[in-house]
XYZ file of C-alpha atoms in Angstrom:
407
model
C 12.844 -21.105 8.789
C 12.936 -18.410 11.106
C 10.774 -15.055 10.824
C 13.698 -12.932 10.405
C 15.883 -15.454 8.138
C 12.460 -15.658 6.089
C 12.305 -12.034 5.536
C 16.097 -11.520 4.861
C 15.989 -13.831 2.312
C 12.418 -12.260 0.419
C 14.455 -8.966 0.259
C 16.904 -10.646 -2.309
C 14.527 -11.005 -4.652
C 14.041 -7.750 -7.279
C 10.323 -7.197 -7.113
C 9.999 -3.565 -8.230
C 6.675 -2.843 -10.218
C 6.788 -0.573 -12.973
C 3.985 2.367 -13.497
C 3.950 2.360 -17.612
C 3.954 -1.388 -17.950
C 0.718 -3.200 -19.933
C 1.381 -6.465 -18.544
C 0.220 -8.386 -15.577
C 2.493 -8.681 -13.462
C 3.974 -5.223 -14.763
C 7.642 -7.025 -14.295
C 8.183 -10.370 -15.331
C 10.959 -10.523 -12.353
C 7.769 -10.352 -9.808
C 7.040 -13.777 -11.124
C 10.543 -15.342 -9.669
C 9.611 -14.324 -6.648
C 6.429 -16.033 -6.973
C 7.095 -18.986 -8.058
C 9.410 -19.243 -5.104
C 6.563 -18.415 -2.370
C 4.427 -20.942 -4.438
C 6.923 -23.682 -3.817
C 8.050 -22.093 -0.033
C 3.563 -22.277 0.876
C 3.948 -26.172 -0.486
C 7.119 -27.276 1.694
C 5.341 -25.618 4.441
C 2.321 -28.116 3.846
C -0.197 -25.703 3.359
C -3.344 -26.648 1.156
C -4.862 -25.349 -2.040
C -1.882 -23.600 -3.133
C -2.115 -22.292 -6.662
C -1.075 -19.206 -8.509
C -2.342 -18.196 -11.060
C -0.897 -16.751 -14.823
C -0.984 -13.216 -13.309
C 0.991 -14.180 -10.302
C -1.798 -14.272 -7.607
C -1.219 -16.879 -4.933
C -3.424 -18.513 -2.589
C -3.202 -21.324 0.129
C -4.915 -22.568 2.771
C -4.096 -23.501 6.444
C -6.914 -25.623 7.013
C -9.117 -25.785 10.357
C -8.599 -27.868 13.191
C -12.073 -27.452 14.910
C -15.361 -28.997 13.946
C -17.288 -26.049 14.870
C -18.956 -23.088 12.253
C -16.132 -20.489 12.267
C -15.819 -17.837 10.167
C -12.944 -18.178 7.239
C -11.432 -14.918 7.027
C -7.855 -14.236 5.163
C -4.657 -12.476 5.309
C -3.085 -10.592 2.443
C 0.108 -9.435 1.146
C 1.811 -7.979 -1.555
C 5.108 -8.427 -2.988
C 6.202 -6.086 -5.240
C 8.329 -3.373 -4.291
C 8.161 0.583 -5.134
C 8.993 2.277 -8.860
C 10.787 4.962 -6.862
C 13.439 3.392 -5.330
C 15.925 0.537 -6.861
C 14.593 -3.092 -4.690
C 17.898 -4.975 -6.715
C 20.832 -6.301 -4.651
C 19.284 -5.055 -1.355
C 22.380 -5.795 1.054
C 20.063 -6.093 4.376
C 21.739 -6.695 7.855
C 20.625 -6.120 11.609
C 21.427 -3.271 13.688
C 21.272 -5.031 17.049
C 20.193 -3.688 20.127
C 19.470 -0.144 18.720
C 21.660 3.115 20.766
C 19.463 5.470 19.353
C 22.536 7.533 17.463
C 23.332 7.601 13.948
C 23.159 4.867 12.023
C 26.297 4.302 9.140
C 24.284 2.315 6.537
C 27.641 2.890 3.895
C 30.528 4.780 3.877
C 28.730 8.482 3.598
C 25.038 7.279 3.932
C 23.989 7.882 7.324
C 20.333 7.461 8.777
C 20.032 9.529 11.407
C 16.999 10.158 14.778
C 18.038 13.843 13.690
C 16.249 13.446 10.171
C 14.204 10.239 11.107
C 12.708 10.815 14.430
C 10.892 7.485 14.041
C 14.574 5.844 14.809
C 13.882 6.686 18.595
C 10.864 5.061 19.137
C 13.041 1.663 18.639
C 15.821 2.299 20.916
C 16.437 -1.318 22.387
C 14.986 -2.878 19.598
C 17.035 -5.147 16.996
C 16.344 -3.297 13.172
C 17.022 -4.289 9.693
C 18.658 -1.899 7.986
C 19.574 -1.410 4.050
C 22.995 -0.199 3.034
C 21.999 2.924 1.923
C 21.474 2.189 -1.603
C 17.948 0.429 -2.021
C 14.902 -0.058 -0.583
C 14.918 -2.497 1.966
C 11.039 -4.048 1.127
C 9.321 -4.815 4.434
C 6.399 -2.959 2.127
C 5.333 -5.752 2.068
C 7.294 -8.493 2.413
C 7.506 -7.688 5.832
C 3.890 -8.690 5.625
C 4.438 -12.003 3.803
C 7.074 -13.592 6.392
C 4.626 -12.765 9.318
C 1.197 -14.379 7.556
C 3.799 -17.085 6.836
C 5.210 -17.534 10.225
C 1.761 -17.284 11.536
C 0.748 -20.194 9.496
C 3.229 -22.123 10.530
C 3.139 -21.610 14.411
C -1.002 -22.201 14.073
C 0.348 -25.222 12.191
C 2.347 -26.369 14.945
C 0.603 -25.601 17.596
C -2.891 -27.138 17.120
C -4.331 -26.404 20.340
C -5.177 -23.244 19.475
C -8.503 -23.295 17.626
C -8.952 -22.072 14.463
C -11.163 -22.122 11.080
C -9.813 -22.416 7.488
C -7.712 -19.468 7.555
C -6.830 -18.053 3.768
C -4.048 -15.936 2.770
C -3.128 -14.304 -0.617
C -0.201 -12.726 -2.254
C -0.332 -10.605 -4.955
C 1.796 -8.154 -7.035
C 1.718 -4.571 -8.637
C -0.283 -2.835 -5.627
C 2.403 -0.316 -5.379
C 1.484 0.978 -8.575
C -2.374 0.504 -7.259
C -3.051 -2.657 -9.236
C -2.839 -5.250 -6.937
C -6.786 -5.761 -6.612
C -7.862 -5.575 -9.972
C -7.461 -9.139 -10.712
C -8.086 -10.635 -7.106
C -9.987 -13.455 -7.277
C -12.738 -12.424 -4.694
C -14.501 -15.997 -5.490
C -11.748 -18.112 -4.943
C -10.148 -16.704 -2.005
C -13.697 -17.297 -0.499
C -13.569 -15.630 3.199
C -15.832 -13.633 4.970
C -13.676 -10.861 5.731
C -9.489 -10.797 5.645
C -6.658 -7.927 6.640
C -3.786 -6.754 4.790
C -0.991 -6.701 6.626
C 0.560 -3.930 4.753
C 0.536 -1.116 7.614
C 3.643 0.922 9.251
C 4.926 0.558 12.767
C 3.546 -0.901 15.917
C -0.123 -0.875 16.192
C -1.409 1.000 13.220
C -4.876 0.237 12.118
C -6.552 1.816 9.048
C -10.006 1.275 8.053
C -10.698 4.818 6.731
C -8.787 5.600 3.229
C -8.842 8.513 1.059
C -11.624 8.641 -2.004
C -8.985 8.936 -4.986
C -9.193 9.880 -8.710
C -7.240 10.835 -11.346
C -7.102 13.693 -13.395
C -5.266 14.200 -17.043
C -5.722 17.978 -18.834
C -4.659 18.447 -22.396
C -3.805 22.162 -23.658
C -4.287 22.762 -26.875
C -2.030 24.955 -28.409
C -0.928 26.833 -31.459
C 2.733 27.120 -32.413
C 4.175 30.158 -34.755
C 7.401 31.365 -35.021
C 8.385 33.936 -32.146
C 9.313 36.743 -34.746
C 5.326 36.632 -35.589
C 3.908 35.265 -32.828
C 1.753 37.983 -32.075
C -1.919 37.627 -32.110
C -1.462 34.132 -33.608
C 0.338 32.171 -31.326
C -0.960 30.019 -28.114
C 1.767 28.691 -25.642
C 0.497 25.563 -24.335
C 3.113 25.531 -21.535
C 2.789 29.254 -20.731
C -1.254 27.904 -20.202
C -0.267 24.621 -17.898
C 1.731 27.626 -15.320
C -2.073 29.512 -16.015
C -3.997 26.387 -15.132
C -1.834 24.910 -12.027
C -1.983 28.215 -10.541
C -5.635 27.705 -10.017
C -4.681 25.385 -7.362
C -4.731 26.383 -4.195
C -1.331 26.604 -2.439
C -3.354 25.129 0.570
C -4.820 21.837 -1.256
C -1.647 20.401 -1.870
C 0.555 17.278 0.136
C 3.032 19.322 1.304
C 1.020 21.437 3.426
C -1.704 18.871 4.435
C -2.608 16.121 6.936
C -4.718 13.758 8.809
C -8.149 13.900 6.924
C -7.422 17.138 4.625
C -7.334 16.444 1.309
C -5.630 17.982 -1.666
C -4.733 18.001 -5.585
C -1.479 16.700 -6.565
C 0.541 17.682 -9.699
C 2.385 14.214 -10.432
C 4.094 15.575 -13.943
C 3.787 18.139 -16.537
C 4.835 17.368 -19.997
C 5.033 20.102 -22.166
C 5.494 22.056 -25.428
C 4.188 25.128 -26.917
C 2.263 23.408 -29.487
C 0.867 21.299 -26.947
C 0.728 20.258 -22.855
C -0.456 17.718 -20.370
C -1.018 17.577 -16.493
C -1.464 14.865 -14.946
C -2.765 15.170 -10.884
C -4.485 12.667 -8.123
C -7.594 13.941 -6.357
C -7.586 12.771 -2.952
C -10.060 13.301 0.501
C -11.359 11.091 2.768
C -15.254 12.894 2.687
C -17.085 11.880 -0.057
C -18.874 15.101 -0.890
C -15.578 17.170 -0.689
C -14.250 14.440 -3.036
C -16.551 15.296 -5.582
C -16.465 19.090 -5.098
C -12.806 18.629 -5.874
C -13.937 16.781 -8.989
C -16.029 19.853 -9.776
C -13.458 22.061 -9.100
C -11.019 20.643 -11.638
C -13.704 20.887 -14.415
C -14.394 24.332 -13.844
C -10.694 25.482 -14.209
C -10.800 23.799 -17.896
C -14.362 25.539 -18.415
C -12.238 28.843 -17.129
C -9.695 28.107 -19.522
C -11.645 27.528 -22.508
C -13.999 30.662 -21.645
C -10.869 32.368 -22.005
C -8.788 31.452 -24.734
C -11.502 29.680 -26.650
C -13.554 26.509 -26.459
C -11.662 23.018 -26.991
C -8.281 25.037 -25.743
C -8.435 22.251 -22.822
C -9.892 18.950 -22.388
C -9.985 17.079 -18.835
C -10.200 13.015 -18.834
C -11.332 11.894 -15.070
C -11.318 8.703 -13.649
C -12.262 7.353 -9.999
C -9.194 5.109 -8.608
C -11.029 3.784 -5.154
C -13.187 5.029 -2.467
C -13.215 4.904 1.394
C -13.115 1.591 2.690
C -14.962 3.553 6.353
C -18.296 2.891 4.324
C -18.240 -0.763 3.741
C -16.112 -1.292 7.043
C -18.588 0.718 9.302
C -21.530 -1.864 8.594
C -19.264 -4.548 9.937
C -17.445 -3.382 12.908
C -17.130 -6.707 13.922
C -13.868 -7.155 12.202
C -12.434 -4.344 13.654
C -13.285 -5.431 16.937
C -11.624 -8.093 16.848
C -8.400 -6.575 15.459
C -8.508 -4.220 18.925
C -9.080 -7.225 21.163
C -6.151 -8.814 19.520
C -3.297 -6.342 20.199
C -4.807 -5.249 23.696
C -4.345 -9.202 24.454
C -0.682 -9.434 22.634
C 0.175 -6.000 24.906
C 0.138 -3.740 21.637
C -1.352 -0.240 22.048
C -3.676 0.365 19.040
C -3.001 3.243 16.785
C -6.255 3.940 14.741
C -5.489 6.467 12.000
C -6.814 7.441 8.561
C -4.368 6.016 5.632
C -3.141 8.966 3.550
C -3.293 6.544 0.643
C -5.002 3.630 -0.211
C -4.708 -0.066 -0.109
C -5.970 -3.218 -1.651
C -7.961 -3.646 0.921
C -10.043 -0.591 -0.057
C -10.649 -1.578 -3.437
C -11.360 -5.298 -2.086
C -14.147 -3.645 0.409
C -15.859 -2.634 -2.634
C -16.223 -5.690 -4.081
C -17.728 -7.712 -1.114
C -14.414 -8.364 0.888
C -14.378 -5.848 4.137
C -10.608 -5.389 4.473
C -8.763 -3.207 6.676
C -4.921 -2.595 6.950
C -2.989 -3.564 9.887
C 0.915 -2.512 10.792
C 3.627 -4.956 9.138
C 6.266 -2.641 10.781
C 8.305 -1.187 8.148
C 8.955 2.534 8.622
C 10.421 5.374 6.036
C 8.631 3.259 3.080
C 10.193 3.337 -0.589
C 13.384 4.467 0.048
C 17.110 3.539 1.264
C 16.294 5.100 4.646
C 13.356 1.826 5.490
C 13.853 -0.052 8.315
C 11.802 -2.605 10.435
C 11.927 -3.755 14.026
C 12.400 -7.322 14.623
C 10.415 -6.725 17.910
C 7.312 -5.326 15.904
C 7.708 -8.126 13.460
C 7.288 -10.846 16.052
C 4.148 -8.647 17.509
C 2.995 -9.033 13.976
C 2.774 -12.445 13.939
C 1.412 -13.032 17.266
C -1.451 -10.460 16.108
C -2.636 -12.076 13.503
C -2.648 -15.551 15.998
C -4.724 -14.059 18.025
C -6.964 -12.687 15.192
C -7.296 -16.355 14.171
C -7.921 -17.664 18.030
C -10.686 -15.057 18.465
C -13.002 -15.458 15.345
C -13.016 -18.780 16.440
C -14.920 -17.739 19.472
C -17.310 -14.969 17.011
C -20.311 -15.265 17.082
C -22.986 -13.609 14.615
């Protein structure tokens, strides 16, 4: 099957994760699409497929040289994003890119004007969405070039390779996906995601995150004799998220800066909760933003009494920079690859986080290369078919060249 076919035919499948869910996977539809790749990995004739009951595949191309070589891995996810619908996605190719508008549907334009990123593909054949859904080359994008990859190492065996691992998982876009990663099993010495943007992205540094959920306290009186008695909890969440600075927030950051994030306020008088992400890419700024959110509830409680607020705090992941750093290695060999396949690296902090992040952690060192998909979670994604086939021929070369690494 061919790379594009392959990927066409992944986007039919409804994969969308869902945030409140208790269940692993968090859909039960993520497990159609599963089984499928389970089957597609065994036509293909790789070995030690197997999937587990939480929908976490693994498979083996195995290697066709006798020497000591590395195994390292490839990973992908495949669910889709909660904030845009991934069911029915109607993708076709725009061939040969003009660089004018594009007419996804009757009304539904995507246009350089709004998407700049359209122009750096003039010339280029792109799959488009109609407008209406996602398109899902995050990530399946991702899985039909590890796939592809496997498959032209498979065929062409005289370029030398070790056992070469890949995993799918789902749920990462709802930060999941590496919880219950089999580490163990997948057994490699380092692996990629191939979960990255366009052409020649490569992320190894990733924001420290953490979440943060206050809960105001309030007491609830009728208006007519409200006075001295009564404490509007939602008048206090305005009180409280105006302690954030107007300059610590995503919409007027970038590159490295950090910031607090108000995801949702749900509120009553009686009664209100705000929920936020904590992100930065220093560690000690990551905890002074910790600090800082637990001395606006000590604020508010000085001031309308203690107990008023109470802040729950959790860590999500940290910076994969410190666990990549001690083995530059891999990234080495990530450069060498794309300047042999002619693709100009673009090394750039992820505003966000991957699996690979939390899988650095745990003994995996995992950075994030480009899968090619551009304007992510929403009807305006696209990917080049020209970046697509760079993928693939990346990740080749990634293969051919540990084979030459040497300790």
């Amino acid at each position: 099957m061919d790379l594009i076919e392959r990927f066409i035919n992944y986007t039919k499948f409804d994969t969308q994760s869902q945030e409140d869910s208790q269940s692993v996977p968090s859909t039960p539809k993520q497990l159609v699409f599963a089984n499928y790749l389970k089957e597609e990995l065994e036509r293909e004739g790789l070995a030690d497929v197997y999937m587990d009951d939480k929908g976490y595949i693994y498979a083996t191309l195995k290697a066709n040289s006798k020497k000591k070589i590395p195994t390292i891995g490839f990973i992908s996810h495949y669910d889709t994003s909660p904030d845009a619908s991934g069911k029915d996605v109607k993708a076709r190719v725009v061939k040969n890119y003009d660089g004018k508008d594009i007419i996804l549907s009757e009304g539904i334009i995507s246009s350089p004007e709004k998407f700049p990123e359209l122009l750096q593909h003039v010339g280029e054949d792109l799959i488009v969405t109609d407008g209406t859904t996602l398109l899902g080359a995050d990530d399946k994008a991702g899985i039909a070039e590890i796939v592809d990859a496997l498959c032209y190492l498979r065929d062409h065996d005289e370029i030398e390779h070790g056992d070469i691992r890949i995993a799918f998982n789902p749920d990462e876009e709802i930060g999941m996906g590496a919880h219950h990663f089999d580490v163990e099993r997948f057994g490699c010495e380092w692996g990629y995601t191939i979960d990255g943007g366009d052409l020649g992205e490569l992320e190894f540094e990733n924001f420290n995150a953490a979440a943060a959920k206050f809960t105001i306290k309030g007491v609830s009186v009728h208006t007519g004799y409200a006075k001295g008695k009564m404490v509007n909890a939602s008048r206090l969440a305005c009180e409280l998220n105006a302690m954030i600075p107007e300059s610590d927030i995503p919409e007027n950051t970038e590159g490295y800066q950090g910031f607090y994030h108000l995801l949702g306020i749900d509120s009553h008088c009686e009664e209100a909760k705000l929920s936020y992400i904590i992100r930065d890419h220093d560690r000690e700024l990551f905890a002074d933003r910790k600090n800082f959110m637990e001395a606006c509830a000590a604020r508010m409680n000085e001031k309308y009494g203690p107990g008023t607020v109470t802040l729950e705090m959790r860590d999500q992941y940290f910076n994969m920079k410190e666990k990549i750093d001690p083995n530059m290695h891999v990234i080495d060999i990530v450069l060498k690859a794309m300047q042999e396949c002619g693709v100009p690296p673009r090394v750039q902090p992820i505003r966000g986080g991957t699996d690979g992040a939390q899988l650095s952690f745990r003994g995996l060192p995992c950075p994030n290369i480009f899968a090619g998909g551009v304007n992510f979670h929403g009807p305006f994604e696209f990917v080049s078919i020209q970046v697509m086939r760079k993928a693939v021929e990346v990740i080749c070369k990634i293969c051919q060249l540990t084979a030459g690494y040497h300790d």
